[in-house]
mmCIF file of C-alpha atoms in Angstrom:
data_model
loop_
_atom_site.group_PDB
_atom_site.id
_atom_site.type_symbol
_atom_site.label_atom_id
_atom_site.label_comp_id
_atom_site.label_asym_id
_atom_site.label_seq_id
_atom_site.Cartn_x
_atom_site.Cartn_y
_atom_site.Cartn_z
ATOM 1 C CA MET A 1 -0.270 0.159 -0.123
ATOM 2 C CA SER A 2 1.517 3.841 -0.731
ATOM 3 C CA VAL A 3 2.082 5.815 1.974
ATOM 4 C CA ASN A 4 2.303 10.070 1.666
ATOM 5 C CA VAL A 5 5.306 11.568 3.443
ATOM 6 C CA LEU A 6 5.461 15.267 3.332
ATOM 7 C CA HIS A 7 8.827 17.423 3.931
ATOM 8 C CA PHE A 8 8.441 20.068 6.552
ATOM 9 C CA ARG A 9 9.604 22.502 8.735
ATOM 10 C CA HIS A 10 7.656 22.696 11.801
ATOM 11 C CA GLN A 11 8.821 25.668 14.932
ATOM 12 C CA GLY A 12 12.220 25.791 12.612
ATOM 13 C CA ARG A 13 12.773 22.601 11.597
ATOM 14 C CA ALA A 14 13.197 20.696 9.109
ATOM 15 C CA GLN A 15 11.375 17.218 9.685
ATOM 16 C CA TRP A 16 9.930 13.875 6.896
ATOM 17 C CA GLY A 17 6.636 12.905 8.591
ATOM 18 C CA VAL A 18 4.204 10.065 7.313
ATOM 19 C CA VAL A 19 0.694 11.977 6.964
ATOM 20 C CA ARG A 20 -2.773 10.106 6.886
ATOM 21 C CA ASP A 21 -6.040 12.520 7.405
ATOM 22 C CA LYS A 22 -4.801 15.669 7.414
ATOM 23 C CA LEU A 23 -2.529 14.539 9.801
ATOM 24 C CA ILE A 24 1.637 14.501 10.205
ATOM 25 C CA THR A 25 3.156 11.546 12.113
ATOM 26 C CA PRO A 26 6.910 13.162 12.186
ATOM 27 C CA ILE A 27 9.774 9.675 11.260
ATOM 28 C CA PRO A 28 12.368 9.220 13.185
ATOM 29 C CA GLY A 29 15.930 10.480 12.101
ATOM 30 C CA VAL A 30 17.867 13.719 10.847
ATOM 31 C CA PHE A 31 17.755 13.183 6.329
ATOM 32 C CA GLU A 32 19.462 16.767 4.705
ATOM 33 C CA THR A 33 18.405 15.497 1.194
ATOM 34 C CA THR A 34 15.510 13.958 -1.030
ATOM 35 C CA ALA A 35 18.678 10.966 -1.448
ATOM 36 C CA ASP A 36 19.161 10.377 1.783
ATOM 37 C CA PHE A 37 15.312 9.828 2.579
ATOM 38 C CA ILE A 38 15.207 7.558 -0.095
ATOM 39 C CA ARG A 39 17.741 5.285 1.042
ATOM 40 C CA ALA A 40 16.765 5.175 4.498
ATOM 41 C CA ASN A 41 13.273 4.425 4.064
ATOM 42 C CA ARG A 42 10.940 1.523 2.638
ATOM 43 C CA ALA A 43 6.442 2.682 2.311
ATOM 44 C CA GLU A 44 6.552 -1.116 3.660
ATOM 45 C CA THR A 45 8.255 0.306 6.951
ATOM 46 C CA LEU A 46 6.694 3.048 7.830
ATOM 47 C CA VAL A 47 4.595 3.004 10.558
ATOM 48 C CA ALA A 48 2.082 5.673 11.797
ATOM 49 C CA LEU A 49 2.768 5.803 15.402
ATOM 50 C CA GLY A 50 4.071 8.492 17.650
ATOM 51 C CA PRO A 51 2.609 11.791 18.399
ATOM 52 C CA VAL A 52 0.626 13.129 15.504
ATOM 53 C CA ILE A 53 1.484 17.108 13.665
ATOM 54 C CA ASN A 54 -1.774 18.649 11.863
ATOM 55 C CA GLU A 55 -0.637 19.310 8.858
ATOM 56 C CA ALA A 56 -1.777 22.917 8.621
ATOM 57 C CA GLU A 57 0.751 23.954 11.285
ATOM 58 C CA VAL A 58 3.065 23.847 9.414
ATOM 59 C CA GLU A 59 5.449 25.067 6.252
ATOM 60 C CA LEU A 60 5.850 23.172 3.579
ATOM 61 C CA LEU A 61 8.680 22.509 1.638
ATOM 62 C CA SER A 62 9.844 20.166 -1.370
ATOM 63 C CA PRO A 63 9.987 16.524 -1.008
ATOM 64 C CA ILE A 64 12.219 16.399 -3.724
ATOM 65 C CA THR A 65 15.873 18.683 -2.171
ATOM 66 C CA GLN A 66 18.075 21.130 -4.928
ATOM 67 C CA ASN A 67 20.716 18.610 -5.236
ATOM 68 C CA GLN A 68 18.863 16.289 -7.247
ATOM 69 C CA GLN A 69 18.846 16.403 -10.839
ATOM 70 C CA PHE A 70 15.854 17.284 -12.477
ATOM 71 C CA LEU A 71 14.926 15.880 -15.561
ATOM 72 C CA CYS A 72 11.469 15.557 -18.134
ATOM 73 C CA GLN A 73 9.913 14.359 -20.957
ATOM 74 C CA GLY A 74 8.454 16.240 -23.412
ATOM 75 C CA ALA A 75 5.494 15.478 -25.688
ATOM 76 C CA ASN A 76 4.632 12.308 -24.109
ATOM 77 C CA TYR A 77 0.789 12.040 -23.999
ATOM 78 C CA ARG A 78 -1.386 11.360 -27.503
ATOM 79 C CA GLN A 79 -3.637 14.310 -27.110
ATOM 80 C CA HIS A 80 -0.997 16.851 -26.462
ATOM 81 C CA MET A 81 1.319 15.524 -29.518
ATOM 82 C CA ILE A 82 -1.846 15.610 -32.113
ATOM 83 C CA GLU A 83 -3.113 18.848 -30.640
ATOM 84 C CA SER A 84 1.268 20.079 -30.861
ATOM 85 C CA GLY A 85 0.521 18.524 -34.602
ATOM 86 C CA MET A 86 2.891 15.453 -34.422
ATOM 87 C CA ASN A 87 1.195 11.811 -34.942
ATOM 88 C CA PRO A 88 1.938 9.873 -31.591
ATOM 89 C CA ASP A 89 1.732 6.655 -34.476
ATOM 90 C CA ALA A 90 4.443 7.792 -35.899
ATOM 91 C CA LYS A 91 6.920 9.641 -33.416
ATOM 92 C CA ARG A 92 10.114 8.187 -33.326
ATOM 93 C CA PHE A 93 12.168 9.714 -30.358
ATOM 94 C CA ASN A 94 12.191 9.845 -26.440
ATOM 95 C CA MET A 95 12.008 14.082 -26.271
ATOM 96 C CA ILE A 96 14.046 14.539 -23.204
ATOM 97 C CA PHE A 97 15.335 17.924 -20.835
ATOM 98 C CA THR A 98 16.163 18.726 -18.248
ATOM 99 C CA LYS A 99 15.101 22.025 -15.380
ATOM 100 C CA ALA A 100 17.557 24.105 -13.942
ATOM 101 C CA PRO A 101 17.380 22.414 -10.114
ATOM 102 C CA GLY A 102 16.647 25.798 -8.811
ATOM 103 C CA CYS A 103 13.244 26.420 -10.470
ATOM 104 C CA MET A 104 12.030 23.319 -7.722
ATOM 105 C CA ALA A 105 9.893 24.981 -5.408
ATOM 106 C CA PRO A 106 7.198 24.011 -2.309
ATOM 107 C CA ALA A 107 3.566 22.941 -3.429
ATOM 108 C CA ASP A 108 1.882 25.924 -1.883
ATOM 109 C CA SER A 109 4.453 28.001 -3.399
ATOM 110 C CA ASP A 110 3.474 31.458 -5.375
ATOM 111 C CA LEU A 111 5.363 31.213 -8.665
ATOM 112 C CA VAL A 112 7.108 34.505 -9.937
ATOM 113 C CA ARG A 113 6.087 35.189 -13.075
ATOM 114 C CA PRO A 114 9.194 37.150 -14.123
ATOM 115 C CA ARG A 115 9.367 41.227 -15.250
ATOM 116 C CA ARG A 116 10.206 40.201 -19.098
ATOM 117 C CA VAL A 117 7.993 37.266 -19.519
ATOM 118 C CA ARG A 118 4.478 37.839 -21.367
ATOM 119 C CA PHE A 119 3.789 34.306 -21.890
ATOM 120 C CA LEU A 120 3.207 32.350 -18.535
ATOM 121 C CA ASP A 121 2.236 28.786 -19.400
ATOM 122 C CA TYR A 122 1.320 26.497 -17.019
ATOM 123 C CA GLU A 123 1.508 22.660 -17.300
ATOM 124 C CA ILE A 124 0.397 19.078 -14.893
ATOM 125 C CA GLU A 125 3.008 16.402 -14.513
ATOM 126 C CA LEU A 126 3.828 12.408 -12.569
ATOM 127 C CA GLY A 127 6.881 13.074 -11.192
ATOM 128 C CA LEU A 128 8.910 9.619 -10.253
ATOM 129 C CA VAL A 129 11.354 9.750 -7.565
ATOM 130 C CA LEU A 130 14.087 7.691 -8.437
ATOM 131 C CA LYS A 131 15.172 4.645 -5.516
ATOM 132 C CA ARG A 132 18.644 3.946 -6.365
ATOM 133 C CA ASP A 133 21.688 5.337 -8.554
ATOM 134 C CA ILE A 134 22.252 4.505 -12.104
ATOM 135 C CA THR A 135 25.142 4.324 -12.880
ATOM 136 C CA SER A 136 25.107 2.139 -16.420
ATOM 137 C CA ARG A 137 23.310 0.865 -18.709
ATOM 138 C CA GLN A 138 20.241 -0.860 -17.673
ATOM 139 C CA ALA A 139 17.190 -3.200 -19.128
ATOM 140 C CA VAL A 140 14.348 -2.283 -17.109
ATOM 141 C CA THR A 141 10.886 -3.296 -18.013
ATOM 142 C CA ASN A 142 7.643 -3.526 -16.236
ATOM 143 C CA ALA A 143 8.199 -6.021 -14.528
ATOM 144 C CA ASN A 144 11.589 -4.539 -12.636
ATOM 145 C CA LEU A 145 10.081 -1.167 -12.253
ATOM 146 C CA HIS A 146 10.113 -1.082 -8.706
ATOM 147 C CA GLU A 147 13.386 -1.642 -7.801
ATOM 148 C CA PHE A 148 13.422 1.895 -10.497
ATOM 149 C CA ILE A 149 11.013 3.608 -8.847
ATOM 150 C CA ALA A 150 10.661 4.622 -5.349
ATOM 151 C CA GLY A 151 7.888 6.784 -5.781
ATOM 152 C CA ALA A 152 5.386 9.669 -7.290
ATOM 153 C CA VAL A 153 4.692 13.388 -6.905
ATOM 154 C CA ILE A 154 2.931 16.140 -8.363
ATOM 155 C CA VAL A 155 5.094 18.632 -10.265
ATOM 156 C CA ASN A 156 4.164 21.489 -12.382
ATOM 157 C CA ASP A 157 6.843 22.094 -15.742
ATOM 158 C CA TYR A 158 5.758 26.273 -15.576
ATOM 159 C CA SER A 159 7.302 27.290 -18.781
ATOM 160 C CA ALA A 160 8.244 31.148 -19.780
ATOM 161 C CA ARG A 161 6.985 30.905 -23.399
ATOM 162 C CA ASP A 162 8.180 33.796 -25.462
ATOM 163 C CA ILE A 163 11.870 32.939 -24.439
ATOM 164 C CA GLN A 164 11.466 28.825 -24.780
ATOM 165 C CA ILE A 165 10.345 29.431 -27.840
ATOM 166 C CA PRO A 166 11.694 31.997 -30.005
ATOM 167 C CA GLU A 167 15.334 31.394 -28.797
ATOM 168 C CA MET A 168 14.953 27.432 -29.300
ATOM 169 C CA GLN A 169 16.196 26.034 -25.663
ATOM 170 C CA PHE A 170 13.721 24.723 -23.058
ATOM 171 C CA TYR A 171 15.768 25.078 -20.498
ATOM 172 C CA LYS A 172 15.949 29.562 -19.529
ATOM 173 C CA GLY A 173 12.587 29.499 -20.771
ATOM 174 C CA LYS A 174 11.200 26.411 -17.923
ATOM 175 C CA SER A 175 14.102 26.991 -15.044
ATOM 176 C CA PHE A 176 13.284 30.455 -14.083
ATOM 177 C CA ARG A 177 12.473 30.260 -9.869
ATOM 178 C CA THR A 178 9.286 28.508 -8.571
ATOM 179 C CA PHE A 179 8.729 27.407 -12.110
ATOM 180 C CA GLY A 180 8.373 24.115 -10.063
ATOM 181 C CA PRO A 181 6.740 23.754 -7.086
ATOM 182 C CA VAL A 182 7.300 19.799 -6.620
ATOM 183 C CA GLY A 183 4.163 18.061 -4.599
ATOM 184 C CA PRO A 184 2.566 18.431 -1.410
ATOM 185 C CA TYR A 185 3.142 14.505 -0.543
ATOM 186 C CA LEU A 186 6.349 12.173 -1.948
ATOM 187 C CA CYS A 187 3.975 8.892 -2.138
ATOM 188 C CA LEU A 188 5.927 5.914 -2.063
ATOM 189 C CA LEU A 189 5.145 2.793 -3.416
ATOM 190 C CA GLU A 190 4.777 -0.599 -2.259
ATOM 191 C CA PRO A 191 5.929 -2.442 -5.875
ATOM 192 C CA GLY A 192 1.963 -4.223 -6.150
ATOM 193 C CA ASP A 193 1.260 -0.022 -6.679
ATOM 194 C CA ILE A 194 3.788 0.336 -9.761
ATOM 195 C CA PRO A 195 0.773 -0.660 -12.278
ATOM 196 C CA ARG A 196 -1.378 2.130 -11.381
ATOM 197 C CA LEU A 197 1.423 4.364 -11.926
ATOM 198 C CA ARG A 198 -0.124 4.637 -15.825
ATOM 199 C CA GLN A 199 -3.925 4.368 -13.661
ATOM 200 C CA LEU A 200 -3.192 7.616 -12.765
ATOM 201 C CA ASP A 201 -5.897 10.912 -13.076
ATOM 202 C CA LEU A 202 -4.526 14.431 -13.950
ATOM 203 C CA THR A 203 -6.637 17.578 -13.364
ATOM 204 C CA LEU A 204 -5.229 21.556 -13.491
ATOM 205 C CA THR A 205 -7.341 24.103 -13.121
ATOM 206 C CA VAL A 206 -7.214 28.307 -12.903
ATOM 207 C CA ASN A 207 -9.132 30.328 -11.295
ATOM 208 C CA GLY A 208 -11.380 26.979 -10.973
ATOM 209 C CA ALA A 209 -12.306 26.481 -14.800
ATOM 210 C CA VAL A 210 -10.589 22.552 -15.795
ATOM 211 C CA ARG A 211 -7.215 23.682 -18.831
ATOM 212 C CA GLN A 212 -6.108 20.075 -18.989
ATOM 213 C CA LYS A 213 -7.442 16.450 -17.590
ATOM 214 C CA ASP A 214 -6.668 12.901 -19.056
ATOM 215 C CA SER A 215 -4.671 9.709 -17.291
ATOM 216 C CA THR A 216 -1.378 8.182 -17.095
ATOM 217 C CA ALA A 217 -2.967 5.222 -19.536
ATOM 218 C CA ASN A 218 -2.048 8.300 -22.179
ATOM 219 C CA LEU A 219 1.664 8.512 -21.607
ATOM 220 C CA VAL A 220 3.031 7.370 -25.108
ATOM 221 C CA TYR A 221 6.662 6.849 -23.715
ATOM 222 C CA GLY A 222 6.528 5.059 -20.021
ATOM 223 C CA PRO A 223 8.122 5.051 -17.143
ATOM 224 C CA ALA A 224 10.786 1.524 -18.044
ATOM 225 C CA GLU A 225 11.489 2.506 -21.646
ATOM 226 C CA THR A 226 12.290 5.867 -20.486
ATOM 227 C CA LEU A 227 14.826 4.545 -17.768
ATOM 228 C CA SER A 228 16.134 1.994 -19.656
ATOM 229 C CA GLU A 229 17.009 4.975 -22.692
ATOM 230 C CA LEU A 230 18.323 7.082 -20.195
ATOM 231 C CA SER A 231 20.803 5.363 -18.890
ATOM 232 C CA GLU A 232 22.430 4.408 -21.465
ATOM 233 C CA VAL A 233 22.977 8.555 -21.733
ATOM 234 C CA GLN A 234 23.745 9.440 -18.415
ATOM 235 C CA ASP A 235 24.049 8.784 -14.465
ATOM 236 C CA LEU A 236 21.033 8.699 -12.135
ATOM 237 C CA TYR A 237 20.720 8.791 -8.511
ATOM 238 C CA ALA A 238 17.980 8.281 -5.564
ATOM 239 C CA GLY A 239 15.838 11.030 -5.130
ATOM 240 C CA ASP A 240 16.709 12.159 -9.166
ATOM 241 C CA LEU A 241 12.890 13.274 -10.094
ATOM 242 C CA LEU A 242 11.858 12.689 -13.566
ATOM 243 C CA SER A 243 8.940 14.261 -14.566
ATOM 244 C CA THR A 244 7.061 12.326 -17.571
ATOM 245 C CA GLY A 245 5.566 15.037 -19.389
ATOM 246 C CA THR A 246 2.129 17.302 -19.988
ATOM 247 C CA PRO A 247 -1.191 16.219 -21.159
ATOM 248 C CA SER A 248 -2.995 18.503 -24.044
ATOM 249 C CA GLY A 249 -5.098 22.514 -22.979
ATOM 250 C CA CYS A 250 -1.437 24.088 -22.557
ATOM 251 C CA ALA A 251 -2.258 28.250 -23.280
ATOM 252 C CA LEU A 252 0.448 28.232 -25.747
ATOM 253 C CA SER A 253 -0.552 28.305 -29.316
ATOM 254 C CA ILE A 254 1.748 25.628 -32.075
ATOM 255 C CA PRO A 255 0.841 27.094 -36.020
ATOM 256 C CA SER A 256 -0.465 23.644 -37.292
ATOM 257 C CA PRO A 257 2.686 21.914 -39.585
ATOM 258 C CA ALA A 258 1.536 23.997 -42.780
ATOM 259 C CA LYS A 259 2.448 27.148 -41.217
ATOM 260 C CA GLN A 260 5.326 26.132 -39.841
ATOM 261 C CA ARG A 261 6.758 25.354 -43.319
ATOM 262 C CA ILE A 262 5.254 28.823 -44.666
ATOM 263 C CA ALA A 263 6.278 31.004 -41.625
ATOM 264 C CA ALA A 264 10.409 28.800 -42.301
ATOM 265 C CA LEU A 265 10.198 30.643 -44.997
ATOM 266 C CA LEU A 266 10.207 34.442 -43.620
ATOM 267 C CA PRO A 267 13.382 36.037 -41.798
ATOM 268 C CA GLU A 268 13.451 35.445 -38.171
ATOM 269 C CA ALA A 269 12.069 38.483 -37.223
ATOM 270 C CA ALA A 270 9.122 38.130 -39.392
ATOM 271 C CA LYS A 271 8.408 35.061 -38.055
ATOM 272 C CA TRP A 272 9.093 36.018 -34.499
ATOM 273 C CA LYS A 273 6.702 39.121 -34.612
ATOM 274 C CA MET A 274 3.830 36.654 -36.432
ATOM 275 C CA PHE A 275 4.412 33.924 -33.226
ATOM 276 C CA MET A 276 4.153 36.739 -30.024
ATOM 277 C CA LYS A 277 1.326 38.337 -32.530
ATOM 278 C CA VAL A 278 -0.871 35.323 -32.427
ATOM 279 C CA GLN A 279 0.094 34.139 -28.476
ATOM 280 C CA ALA A 280 -0.820 37.903 -27.979
ATOM 281 C CA GLY A 281 -5.227 36.468 -28.257
ATOM 282 C CA ARG A 282 -4.255 33.833 -26.328
ATOM 283 C CA SER A 283 -6.060 34.679 -23.127
ATOM 284 C CA GLN A 284 -4.926 31.561 -21.567
ATOM 285 C CA TYR A 285 -2.029 32.611 -20.471
ATOM 286 C CA LEU A 286 -1.409 33.319 -16.750
ATOM 287 C CA ARG A 287 -1.808 36.555 -15.044
ATOM 288 C CA ALA A 288 -1.074 37.917 -11.261
ATOM 289 C CA GLY A 289 -3.840 36.816 -8.940
ATOM 290 C CA ASP A 290 -4.488 34.215 -11.182
ATOM 291 C CA ILE A 291 -4.848 30.225 -9.157
ATOM 292 C CA VAL A 292 -3.548 26.984 -10.636
ATOM 293 C CA GLU A 293 -4.354 24.959 -9.237
ATOM 294 C CA ALA A 294 -2.995 20.582 -9.699
ATOM 295 C CA ARG A 295 -4.321 17.051 -8.364
ATOM 296 C CA ILE A 296 -3.440 13.704 -8.967
ATOM 297 C CA ALA A 297 -4.832 10.558 -7.775
ATOM 298 C CA SER A 298 -6.455 7.313 -8.913
ATOM 299 C CA ALA A 299 -9.898 6.778 -9.352
ATOM 300 C CA ASP A 300 -10.393 4.852 -6.188
ATOM 301 C CA GLY A 301 -8.497 7.145 -4.134
ATOM 302 C CA SER A 302 -5.929 4.421 -2.606
ATOM 303 C CA ILE A 303 -2.660 6.852 -4.255
ATOM 304 C CA ASP A 304 -3.530 10.141 -4.306
ATOM 305 C CA LEU A 305 -0.489 12.851 -4.637
ATOM 306 C CA GLY A 306 -3.036 15.785 -2.966
ATOM 307 C CA VAL A 307 -3.508 19.211 -3.538
ATOM 308 C CA GLN A 308 -0.709 21.852 -5.519
ATOM 309 C CA ARG A 309 -2.050 24.699 -5.293
ATOM 310 C CA ASN A 310 -0.027 28.132 -6.687
ATOM 311 C CA ARG A 311 -0.465 31.893 -6.795
ATOM 312 C CA VAL A 312 0.654 34.149 -9.872
ATOM 313 C CA VAL A 313 2.587 36.927 -8.606
ATOM 314 C CA ASP A 314 4.204 39.354 -11.009
ATOM 315 C CA GLU A 315 8.379 40.420 -9.882
ATOM 316 C CA ALA A 316 8.854 43.185 -7.866
ATOM 317 C CA ALA A 317 9.863 46.127 -9.589
#
């Protein structure tokens, strides 16, 4: 059975605790990083005993500490790919990029829009947390995936589209501070829970209106094949975060393939002027005062990653 864990600060001290019915049972021990916590604790060994703290009395911390790697998959839901002008049945590559770990933030953080950013977008994603180090090529399968995945979290991959798209780079446009809230809970999974990672419902609302809604059943590249691929390329460590892609419904408007071919014939300045004009007509981009809420859970509630809530604020002058 899965166990929800909270990373929090109470009476000036950072701690970890098991959460049930909004009550936290602190876990004995000092764990400075997510890796320290993952290596010392397993879902099957955590028992909610001892004194409890009301969740409302604590300050949330990100369950993934900023020393960990923040890896992401792009265009990984079937409908999002179709919306983006791609054919999911013809896709021949898994799109991987990274966000700066410094953009990780607690689940209830304000989302700060930098002064130079006009087109601020949202992306709810299922985040997977690694159980152990991977320092050589691995054949990860659905049968042994439990040996590599410790748990799951909610991630919002916020993006500055007017930097990401015209500058043709993901890293900078997606890595401003506060652009990667994580949590609130780290849901530790037992081996029997792992198949349910492909049975979770994702919902994102802005000011109460649903913008994104999908199921992890519609992921194009699953966790096992993605970890196999990543293990060919780089080392991974316990506590590292893999964000698995976003469903359709983002604010970004992507031109059809035909329009993209026409735009490619234009001078650079004219092409990006047209892009900015199209995006400026999109009312979906976030503004100061908007409230973004993200939820991920199984239909029966046996896996529930909680609710992430961010208020959009403009960077101070």
